[in-house]
Amino acid sequence: MKPPPFDYHGPASLGETLQVLAEVGPHGKVLAGGQSLIPLLNMRLAAPAHLVDINRVAELDTIAAGPGGVRVGALARHAAVERSAAARAVQPLLGQALRLVAHPVIRNRGTVVGSLVHADPSAELPAVLALLGGSVRLARLGGEREVGAAEFFTGPLESDLAPGELAVSAFFPALPERSGTAFCEVARRHGDYAMAGVAAAVTLDEDFRIAAARVACVSVGPVPVVVDVTEVCGPRPAASADWDAVARAVQDRIDPEEDIHATATYRRHLTGVLVTRALRSAADEAGQGAL
């Protein structure tokens, strides 16, 4: 299969990119990693009149880790972020999720920000951003804005990115001390999108009791479903938490759909199992890190 005809643009700077995007407006698509866009073009599910290739814009290929979190530029590849020791140290959930993304050859080319903009509710990175309360920075000719994850993901394969805008970076906040994270999922085959998946974050207090606990579920709603379960599992030590009650609380908040891969009932059950597994793992990591 071949893509429909389009005009190709290869800007070499951010300013030039924003100028091109302003000119082409809703008729343009940005090419970064291309791991989602190219198949859509080849299957003719997308037919932009203009393709704006940002791979020459070196200033977008950045990974900046600091005490407050990790900011990932629009050209930072999955593999580069996964291998970044500084990023893992500040926000371990990034590495935990990225090693589950597709296959190494895809991660070598695909970009973190591109995955967020694609906004697939079955993907790992939108759930990570939503769980952490992160944000995406959007630039256009003449200005920029920072959009929180809760507002950025608006539906399946839909985001708050407007015509003429470029997602230049994403910010993944750090968690407080005595925190742990985990990402668990089940897929039909290694590298497939998950039938269900759960990202979890747990923070312990000075007495090693659960002070905060949240999960973000994938493949069970039009956007990542974030549930705060602190009241259900805390404040008590993780060893005495009622994980079955936590799982039921999350199952009550999700709305999975049936498809050729799984029934809605199975996805709901599987999410409950993964909630327990992910929260226990995150609590264990929090406890080990506090020692």
XYZ file of N, CA and C in Angstrom, residues 11-261:
753
model
N 11.702 21.389 7.569
C 12.289 22.550 8.255
C 13.509 22.144 9.088
N 14.421 23.097 9.279
C 15.662 22.821 9.998
C 15.725 23.501 11.353
N 14.697 24.251 11.716
C 14.685 24.928 13.012
C 13.257 24.953 13.537
N 13.134 25.233 14.840
C 11.812 25.296 15.439
C 11.006 26.452 14.844
N 11.663 27.591 14.670
C 10.972 28.744 14.098
C 10.432 28.445 12.708
N 11.245 27.795 11.889
C 10.817 27.450 10.536
C 9.658 26.451 10.580
N 9.726 25.512 11.522
C 8.653 24.516 11.663
C 7.332 25.187 11.995
N 7.364 26.103 12.945
C 6.132 26.784 13.352
C 5.584 27.645 12.225
N 6.481 28.220 11.415
C 6.038 29.011 10.271
C 5.310 28.126 9.258
N 5.882 26.960 8.984
C 5.249 26.037 8.039
C 3.896 25.566 8.568
N 3.841 25.202 9.860
C 2.592 24.720 10.446
C 1.519 25.804 10.426
N 1.926 27.051 10.621
C 0.964 28.152 10.566
C 0.393 28.298 9.156
N 1.218 28.035 8.163
C 0.780 28.189 6.769
C -0.136 27.044 6.329
N 0.182 25.816 6.748
C -0.606 24.663 6.265
C -1.826 24.402 7.138
N -1.814 24.872 8.391
C -2.970 24.750 9.275
C -3.470 23.330 9.426
N -4.781 23.124 9.288
C -5.360 21.792 9.506
C -5.006 20.779 8.423
N -4.334 21.218 7.372
C -4.001 20.310 6.272
C -2.625 19.671 6.443
N -1.963 19.923 7.574
C -0.624 19.394 7.785
C -0.566 18.353 8.879
N 0.391 17.421 8.759
C 0.691 16.441 9.785
C 2.186 16.472 10.065
N 2.547 16.321 11.343
C 3.950 16.336 11.736
C 4.500 14.920 11.719
N 5.684 14.748 11.134
C 6.385 13.464 11.131
C 7.584 13.546 12.068
N 7.593 12.717 13.097
C 8.741 12.622 14.005
C 9.291 11.200 13.909
N 8.747 10.276 14.728
C 9.168 8.884 14.629
C 8.466 8.152 13.503
N 7.204 8.487 13.274
C 6.455 7.910 12.166
C 5.911 6.516 12.400
N 6.065 5.967 13.612
C 5.656 4.583 13.843
C 4.142 4.406 13.868
N 3.400 5.475 14.084
C 1.948 5.440 13.974
C 1.476 6.120 12.694
N 2.100 7.229 12.343
C 1.639 8.008 11.194
C 1.846 7.271 9.876
N 2.998 6.666 9.672
C 3.281 6.023 8.387
C 2.295 4.890 8.090
N 1.994 3.996 9.048
C 0.952 2.996 8.763
C -0.406 3.619 8.443
N -0.757 4.694 9.143
C -2.038 5.355 8.861
C -2.063 5.917 7.443
N -0.924 6.477 7.011
C -0.835 6.992 5.645
C -0.937 5.852 4.632
N -0.200 4.776 4.886
C -0.181 3.665 3.932
C -1.543 2.987 3.811
N -2.291 2.960 4.906
C -3.637 2.382 4.858
C -4.687 3.410 4.444
N -4.212 4.626 4.193
C -5.069 5.729 3.766
C -6.144 6.056 4.789
N -5.792 5.861 6.062
C -6.658 6.305 7.139
C -6.372 7.757 7.497
N -5.270 8.272 6.995
C -4.928 9.690 7.115
C -4.454 10.162 5.747
N -4.855 11.367 5.376
C -4.499 11.884 4.051
C -4.194 13.375 4.132
N -3.132 13.759 4.852
C -2.791 15.185 4.940
C -2.249 15.701 3.605
N -2.540 16.941 3.323
C -2.014 17.554 2.101
C -0.548 17.931 2.264
N -0.100 18.074 3.533
C 1.282 18.483 3.805
C 1.859 17.612 4.919
N 3.080 17.136 4.706
C 3.794 16.378 5.728
C 4.985 17.216 6.181
N 5.018 17.523 7.487
C 6.070 18.384 8.036
C 7.024 17.524 8.848
N 8.188 17.249 8.273
C 9.195 16.366 8.877
C 10.086 17.199 9.799
N 10.037 16.914 11.120
C 10.800 17.713 12.086
C 12.119 17.048 12.486
N 12.529 16.002 11.789
C 13.712 15.252 12.204
C 15.020 16.027 12.054
N 15.012 17.135 11.347
C 16.214 17.979 11.237
C 16.281 19.040 12.333
N 15.247 19.133 13.153
C 15.197 20.178 14.194
C 15.885 19.638 15.448
N 17.206 19.755 15.482
C 18.005 19.137 16.546
C 17.662 19.670 17.924
N 17.166 20.887 18.016
C 16.877 21.469 19.328
C 15.713 20.766 20.029
N 14.980 19.911 19.302
C 13.872 19.171 19.908
C 14.304 17.791 20.422
N 15.546 17.418 20.182
C 16.041 16.105 20.614
C 16.723 16.254 21.974
N 15.917 16.349 23.039
C 16.450 16.625 24.373
C 15.780 15.749 25.425
N 16.556 15.453 26.480
C 16.043 14.792 27.677
C 16.666 15.539 28.856
N 15.859 16.244 29.614
C 16.364 17.044 30.731
C 15.746 16.550 32.032
N 16.579 16.014 32.913
C 16.108 15.500 34.200
C 16.600 16.395 35.328
N 15.672 16.806 36.196
C 16.018 17.629 37.346
C 15.226 17.196 38.554
N 15.426 17.841 39.698
C 14.711 17.437 40.923
C 13.198 17.419 40.768
N 12.655 18.282 39.922
C 11.210 18.369 39.786
C 10.599 17.377 38.828
N 11.409 16.798 37.947
C 10.862 15.864 36.990
C 11.713 15.756 35.739
N 11.146 15.146 34.704
C 11.856 14.903 33.444
C 11.095 15.574 32.313
N 11.799 16.407 31.545
C 11.191 17.012 30.357
C 11.812 16.362 29.124
N 10.941 15.847 28.272
C 11.361 15.100 27.092
C 10.990 15.883 25.847
N 11.970 16.144 24.992
C 11.723 16.885 23.769
C 11.030 16.050 22.708
N 10.500 16.715 21.693
C 9.657 16.066 20.694
C 10.391 15.038 19.854
N 11.726 15.105 19.779
C 12.472 14.138 18.980
C 13.206 13.102 19.826
N 13.002 13.097 21.125
C 13.646 12.088 21.972
C 12.984 10.736 21.720
N 13.781 9.758 21.306
C 13.258 8.437 20.977
C 12.940 7.651 22.253
N 12.004 6.707 22.116
C 11.681 5.837 23.246
C 12.949 5.221 23.840
N 13.800 4.683 22.965
C 14.982 3.967 23.431
C 15.932 4.883 24.194
N 16.061 6.126 23.744
C 16.964 7.063 24.417
C 16.463 7.389 25.812
N 15.154 7.592 25.956
C 14.592 7.882 27.276
C 14.676 6.641 28.167
N 14.409 5.478 27.592
C 14.490 4.226 28.346
C 15.893 3.994 28.895
N 16.915 4.369 28.114
C 18.306 4.134 28.526
C 18.875 5.263 29.378
N 18.157 6.367 29.517
C 18.686 7.518 30.248
C 18.722 7.244 31.754
N 19.911 7.140 32.302
C 20.050 6.895 33.742
C 19.497 8.061 34.545
N 19.689 9.275 34.057
C 19.193 10.456 34.772
C 17.670 10.456 34.812
N 17.032 10.110 33.691
C 15.567 10.067 33.653
C 15.033 8.971 34.570
N 15.678 7.812 34.566
C 15.235 6.704 35.430
C 15.364 7.068 36.896
N 16.411 7.784 37.240
C 16.633 8.147 38.639
C 15.558 9.105 39.145
N 15.124 10.014 38.293
C 14.134 11.013 38.696
C 12.718 10.453 38.605
N 12.428 9.700 37.538
C 11.087 9.154 37.345
C 11.190 7.717 36.804
N 11.295 6.739 37.700
C 11.459 5.336 37.274
C 10.303 4.806 36.441
N 9.107 5.359 36.604
C 7.958 4.850 35.872
C 8.146 4.972 34.366
N 8.911 5.949 33.918
C 9.166 6.098 32.487
C 9.843 4.848 31.929
N 10.910 4.404 32.578
C 11.607 3.215 32.115
C 10.767 1.964 32.247
N 9.990 1.878 33.332
C 9.129 0.709 33.543
C 8.095 0.580 32.441
N 7.565 1.700 31.993
C 6.557 1.670 30.932
C 7.185 1.488 29.556
N 8.292 2.155 29.312
C 8.887 2.129 27.978
C 9.364 0.745 27.568
N 9.811 -0.059 28.508
C 10.264 -1.390 28.114
C 9.105 -2.288 27.674
N 7.868 -1.838 27.893
C 6.701 -2.574 27.440
C 6.168 -2.071 26.103
N 6.725 -0.998 25.594
C 6.244 -0.401 24.348
C 6.752 -1.215 23.152
N 5.847 -1.868 22.465
C 6.137 -2.547 21.195
C 7.415 -3.386 21.261
N 8.328 -3.177 20.293
C 9.571 -3.938 20.178
C 10.744 -2.968 20.099
N 11.987 -3.448 20.346
C 13.147 -2.545 20.308
C 13.274 -1.752 19.018
N 12.982 -2.367 17.879
C 13.125 -1.638 16.614
C 12.141 -0.476 16.540
N 10.963 -0.633 17.125
C 9.991 0.468 17.178
C 10.468 1.540 18.143
N 10.991 1.111 19.302
C 11.449 2.089 20.302
C 12.672 2.858 19.820
N 13.441 2.287 18.918
C 14.610 2.993 18.389
C 14.222 4.177 17.524
N 13.018 4.156 16.992
C 12.594 5.224 16.092
C 11.454 6.065 16.657
N 10.501 5.411 17.315
C 9.354 6.129 17.844
C 9.733 7.136 18.910
N 8.904 8.156 19.089
C 9.188 9.218 20.056
C 8.155 9.230 21.181
N 8.604 9.647 22.344
C 7.728 9.734 23.513
C 6.606 10.739 23.276
N 6.951 11.918 22.808
C 5.946 12.963 22.591
C 4.992 12.558 21.470
N 5.514 11.887 20.443
C 4.651 11.422 19.369
C 3.602 10.445 19.858
N 3.983 9.567 20.789
C 3.032 8.626 21.366
C 1.950 9.354 22.140
N 2.331 10.393 22.850
C 1.341 11.170 23.603
C 0.362 11.872 22.668
N 0.875 12.456 21.598
C 0.018 13.166 20.654
C -0.921 12.194 19.938
N -0.437 10.979 19.667
C -1.278 9.970 19.023
C -2.466 9.609 19.918
N -2.265 9.694 21.235
C -3.360 9.581 22.215
C -4.143 8.273 22.116
N -3.424 7.176 21.915
C -4.097 5.879 21.882
C -4.389 5.445 23.315
N -5.656 5.171 23.672
C -5.984 4.794 25.050
C -5.434 3.423 25.449
N -4.870 2.674 24.475
C -4.239 1.395 24.787
C -2.733 1.521 24.958
N -2.192 2.712 24.780
C -0.748 2.921 24.861
C -0.311 3.193 26.297
N 0.956 2.911 26.565
C 1.480 3.043 27.922
C 1.761 4.494 28.325
N 2.359 5.276 27.436
C 2.839 6.606 27.840
C 1.735 7.598 28.188
N 0.587 7.600 27.488
C -0.487 8.473 27.965
C -0.907 8.156 29.398
N -0.912 6.873 29.768
C -1.268 6.502 31.146
C -0.230 7.015 32.136
N 1.046 6.949 31.759
C 2.107 7.451 32.637
C 1.935 8.952 32.867
N 1.734 9.701 31.778
C 1.573 11.155 31.913
C 0.354 11.481 32.763
N -0.747 10.753 32.549
C -1.977 11.013 33.299
C -1.807 10.683 34.775
N -1.166 9.562 35.076
C -0.966 9.165 36.468
C -0.135 10.191 37.221
N 0.911 10.693 36.580
C 1.833 11.615 37.240
C 1.317 13.053 37.253
N 0.227 13.314 36.532
C -0.238 14.694 36.441
C 0.714 15.555 35.641
N 1.295 14.967 34.590
C 2.249 15.686 33.751
C 1.561 16.611 32.766
N 2.339 17.121 31.832
C 1.804 18.100 30.889
C 2.554 18.023 29.567
N 1.944 18.612 28.533
C 2.543 18.705 27.206
C 2.638 20.180 26.835
N 3.809 20.586 26.347
C 4.002 21.976 25.925
C 3.720 22.079 24.426
N 2.800 22.961 24.072
C 2.397 23.157 22.689
C 2.836 24.540 22.226
N 3.514 24.596 21.076
C 4.001 25.868 20.543
C 3.345 26.149 19.204
N 3.133 27.406 18.942
C 2.638 27.862 17.652
C 3.330 29.182 17.334
N 3.202 29.630 16.137
C 3.825 30.889 15.757
C 3.271 32.009 16.641
N 4.141 32.592 17.462
C 3.723 33.697 18.313
C 3.426 33.339 19.748
N 3.567 32.079 20.139
C 3.305 31.750 21.543
C 3.314 30.262 21.811
N 3.120 29.923 23.077
C 3.056 28.523 23.477
C 2.156 28.397 24.702
N 1.750 27.160 24.993
C 0.925 26.891 26.170
C 1.275 25.514 26.716
N 1.061 25.350 28.004
C 1.312 24.083 28.702
C -0.048 23.490 29.064
N -0.306 22.273 28.616
C -1.606 21.636 28.820
C -1.424 20.398 29.700
N -2.158 20.354 30.819
C -2.093 19.209 31.709
C -2.680 17.966 31.066
N -2.232 16.806 31.537
C -2.671 15.542 30.953
C -4.188 15.389 31.000
N -4.824 15.829 32.075
C -6.273 15.664 32.217
C -7.034 16.398 31.119
N -6.460 17.491 30.609
C -7.106 18.250 29.539
C -6.565 17.873 28.162
N -5.345 17.319 28.122
C -4.709 17.051 26.833
C -5.380 15.895 26.101
N -5.683 14.804 26.817
C -6.312 13.648 26.179
C -7.826 13.844 26.175
N -8.396 13.983 24.984
C -9.814 14.319 24.876
C -10.675 13.168 24.365
N -10.069 12.113 23.850
C -10.816 10.972 23.348
C -9.885 10.008 22.655
N -10.414 8.888 22.130
C -9.545 7.928 21.430
C -8.871 8.582 20.225
N -7.539 8.580 20.234
C -6.738 9.183 19.160
C -7.029 10.667 18.983
N -7.454 11.323 20.060
C -7.765 12.750 20.004
C -7.087 13.470 21.169
N -6.524 14.622 20.861
C -5.869 15.423 21.897
C -6.227 16.882 21.713
N -5.715 17.716 22.625
C -6.011 19.152 22.592
C -5.102 19.910 21.630
N -4.259 19.203 20.895
C -3.379 19.845 19.915
C -4.223 20.473 18.814
N -4.016 21.767 18.589
C -4.805 22.498 17.597
C -4.037 22.624 16.284
N -4.743 22.843 15.166
C -4.054 23.076 13.889
C -3.049 24.215 14.025
N -1.876 24.023 13.445
C -0.832 25.031 13.522
C 0.061 24.908 14.736
N -0.245 23.983 15.649
C 0.562 23.797 16.852
C 1.486 22.600 16.724
N 2.587 22.650 17.472
C 3.536 21.550 17.556
C 3.746 21.201 19.019
N 3.639 19.917 19.356
C 3.970 19.458 20.707
C 5.490 19.401 20.808
N 6.077 20.355 21.522
C 7.538 20.462 21.541
C 8.179 19.661 22.670
N 7.421 19.367 23.733
C 7.989 18.595 24.835
C 6.878 18.108 25.748
N 7.237 17.159 26.616
C 6.326 16.667 27.647
C 7.075 16.638 28.967
N 6.349 16.913 30.052
C 6.964 16.957 31.377
C 6.355 15.875 32.262
N 7.222 15.047 32.834
C 6.814 13.968 33.727
C 7.317 14.306 35.132
N 6.431 14.741 36.034
C 6.880 15.174 37.370
C 7.488 14.045 38.194
N 8.405 14.429 39.070
C 8.957 13.485 40.040
C 7.938 13.269 41.154
N 8.081 12.165 41.868
C 7.203 11.858 42.991
C 7.903 12.201 44.300
N 7.161 12.320 45.403
C 7.789 12.626 46.694
C 8.707 11.493 47.158
N 9.468 11.767 48.209
C 10.299 10.721 48.813
C 9.417 9.575 49.305
N 10.014 8.405 49.419
C 9.338 7.177 49.854
C 8.196 6.804 48.904
N 8.447 7.020 47.602
C 7.463 6.651 46.586
C 7.990 5.500 45.736
N 7.067 4.720 45.220
C 7.406 3.642 44.307
C 6.409 3.594 43.171
N 6.830 3.035 42.035
C 5.973 2.954 40.862
C 6.062 1.564 40.236
N 5.086 1.252 39.407
C 5.095 -0.013 38.674
C 4.162 0.104 37.485
N 4.435 -0.704 36.470
C 3.546 -0.788 35.312
C 3.379 -2.268 34.960
N 2.137 -2.734 34.987
C 1.829 -4.125 34.661
C 0.790 -4.163 33.548
N 0.950 -5.082 32.611
C -0.018 -5.217 31.539
C -0.046 -6.650 31.025
N -1.110 -6.970 30.301
C -1.249 -8.269 29.651
C -1.619 -8.028 28.190
N -0.832 -8.625 27.285
C -1.088 -8.525 25.854
C -1.174 -9.929 25.266
N -1.854 -10.048 24.139
C -1.997 -11.362 23.500
C -0.647 -11.884 23.036
N 0.205 -11.013 22.529
C 1.552 -11.373 22.108
C 2.507 -10.293 22.583
N 3.756 -10.649 22.809
C 4.752 -9.667 23.221
C 4.831 -8.545 22.186
N 4.723 -7.314 22.665
C 4.804 -6.166 21.780
C 3.468 -5.652 21.301
N 2.401 -6.438 21.479
C 1.064 -5.971 21.097
C 0.584 -4.904 22.078
N -0.431 -4.147 21.650
C -1.104 -3.276 22.601
C -1.739 -4.133 23.686
N -1.767 -3.615 24.896
C -2.275 -4.380 26.031
C -3.792 -4.528 25.968
N -4.278 -5.725 26.306
C -5.713 -5.903 26.505
C -6.157 -5.140 27.742
N -5.251 -5.038 28.706
C -5.458 -4.209 29.898
C -4.088 -3.919 30.494
N -3.961 -2.763 31.100
C -2.700 -2.390 31.725
C -2.939 -1.394 32.841
N -2.023 -1.386 33.819
C -2.173 -0.509 34.973
C -0.820 0.078 35.356
N -0.760 1.402 35.413
C 0.379 2.108 36.003
C 0.004 2.493 37.426
N 0.920 2.326 38.355
C 0.618 2.594 39.768
C 1.722 3.411 40.411
N 1.325 4.241 41.365
C 2.267 5.013 42.170
C 1.803 4.996 43.617
N 2.717 4.694 44.519
C 2.420 4.620 45.952
C 3.450 5.442 46.715
N 2.984 6.242 47.657
C 3.861 7.008 48.542
C 3.588 6.608 49.983
N 4.650 6.343 50.741
C 4.537 5.954 52.142
C 4.851 7.124 53.052
N 4.263 7.122 54.252
C 4.601 8.151 55.224
C 5.814 7.705 56.046
N 6.168 8.478 57.061
C 7.369 8.176 57.843
C 7.252 6.871 58.618
N 6.021 6.426 58.831
C 5.805 5.156 59.537
C 5.559 4.004 58.569
N 5.880 4.223 57.308
C 5.752 3.204 56.262
C 4.299 2.777 56.034
N 3.375 3.683 56.286
C 1.985 3.444 55.945
C 1.683 4.131 54.616
N 0.671 3.628 53.917
C 0.338 4.186 52.605
C -0.268 5.577 52.789
N 0.426 6.579 52.276
C -0.048 7.960 52.373
C -0.764 8.404 51.103
N -0.410 7.807 49.974
C -1.054 8.147 48.698
C -0.905 6.962 47.759
N -1.955 6.689 47.000
C -1.923 5.596 46.023
C -2.853 5.938 44.863
N -2.321 5.819 43.640
C -3.094 6.128 42.441
C -2.768 5.104 41.366
N -3.728 4.873 40.501
C -3.492 4.019 39.342
C -4.026 4.701 38.098
N -3.457 4.343 36.957
C -3.971 4.771 35.658
C -4.139 3.521 34.812
N -5.329 3.323 34.278
C -5.667 2.093 33.549
C -5.727 2.372 32.051
N -5.218 1.420 31.267
C -5.245 1.548 29.813
C -6.166 0.490 29.218
N -6.664 0.778 28.041
C -7.524 -0.131 27.273
C -8.883 -0.371 27.919
N -9.313 0.510 28.810
C -10.612 0.324 29.467
C -11.464 1.588 29.418
N -11.126 2.503 28.520
C -11.878 3.742 28.387
C -11.352 4.533 27.209
N -12.006 5.626 26.850
C -11.575 6.427 25.699
C -10.275 7.182 25.939
N -9.923 7.389 27.197
C -8.665 8.014 27.599
C -8.146 7.229 28.801
N -6.891 7.441 29.214
C -6.415 6.759 30.423
C -7.315 7.086 31.617
N -7.669 6.048 32.370
C -8.575 6.216 33.509
C -7.742 6.262 34.787
N -7.702 7.435 35.418
C -6.923 7.621 36.644
C -7.850 7.513 37.848
N -7.453 6.681 38.816
C -8.262 6.481 40.020
C -7.369 6.653 41.246
N -7.773 7.543 42.151
C -7.080 7.715 43.427
C -7.688 6.728 44.424
N -6.874 5.795 44.904
C -7.370 4.740 45.801
C -6.804 4.895 47.212
N -6.333 6.081 47.535
C -5.711 6.302 48.839
C -6.654 5.964 49.987
N -7.896 6.393 49.880
C -8.841 6.163 50.971
C -9.156 4.685 51.155
N -9.029 3.909 50.084
C -9.369 2.490 50.168
C -8.236 1.673 50.787
N -6.993 2.033 50.480
C -5.878 1.202 50.947
C -5.020 1.856 52.026
N -5.330 3.066 52.429
C -4.539 3.713 53.466
C -5.448 4.330 54.527
N -4.876 4.858 55.625
C -3.437 4.787 55.926
C -3.102 3.540 56.747
N -2.474 2.600 56.126
C -2.056 1.370 56.799
C -0.848 0.816 56.059
N -0.091 -0.066 56.681
C 1.029 -0.688 55.971
C 0.539 -1.468 54.755
N 1.359 -1.534 53.746
C 0.966 -2.225 52.525
C 0.623 -3.688 52.792
N 1.309 -4.292 53.751
C 1.086 -5.713 54.046
C -0.327 -5.979 54.556
N -0.979 -4.973 55.118
C -2.328 -5.177 55.667
C -3.407 -4.491 54.835
N -3.052 -3.989 53.659
C -4.033 -3.323 52.798
C -5.014 -4.342 52.232
N -6.254 -3.926 52.056
C -7.285 -4.781 51.474
C -7.243 -4.598 49.952
N -6.345 -5.343 49.314
C -6.136 -5.161 47.886
C -7.361 -5.568 47.066
N -8.137 -6.536 47.557
C -9.349 -6.927 46.841
C -10.344 -5.771 46.789
N -10.452 -5.036 47.903
C -11.344 -3.883 47.926
C -10.832 -2.786 46.994
N -9.524 -2.630 46.938
C -8.940 -1.641 46.031
C -9.263 -2.003 44.590
N -9.093 -3.281 44.249
C -9.374 -3.729 42.883
C -10.835 -3.478 42.522
N -11.741 -3.767 43.449
C -13.163 -3.550 43.165
C -13.470 -2.068 42.966
N -12.812 -1.213 43.751
C -13.038 0.225 43.618
C -12.633 0.722 42.237
N -11.533 0.183 41.713
C -11.086 0.581 40.382
C -12.006 -0.006 39.314
N -12.388 -1.260 39.475
C -13.293 -1.892 38.499
C -14.611 -1.133 38.368
N -15.056 -0.516 39.457
C -16.300 0.256 39.421
C -16.154 1.549 38.623
N -14.902 1.990 38.396
C -14.675 3.271 37.731
C -14.364 3.132 36.239
N -14.143 1.925 35.762
C -13.746 1.764 34.365
C -14.945 1.342 33.517
N -14.824 1.539 32.218
C -15.908 1.212 31.290
C -15.321 0.541 30.045
N -14.824 -0.682 30.192
C -14.193 -1.351 29.048
C -15.202 -1.737 27.982
N -14.710 -1.851 26.749
C -15.552 -2.282 25.644
C -15.129 -3.669 25.169
N -16.055 -4.368 24.571
C -15.757 -5.681 24.008
C -15.229 -5.527 22.594
N -14.236 -6.337 22.215
C -13.753 -6.360 20.841
C -13.334 -7.783 20.496
N -12.637 -7.967 19.382
C -12.272 -9.310 18.941
C -11.227 -9.951 19.851
N -10.581 -9.145 20.693
C -9.513 -9.672 21.536
C -9.996 -10.079 22.926
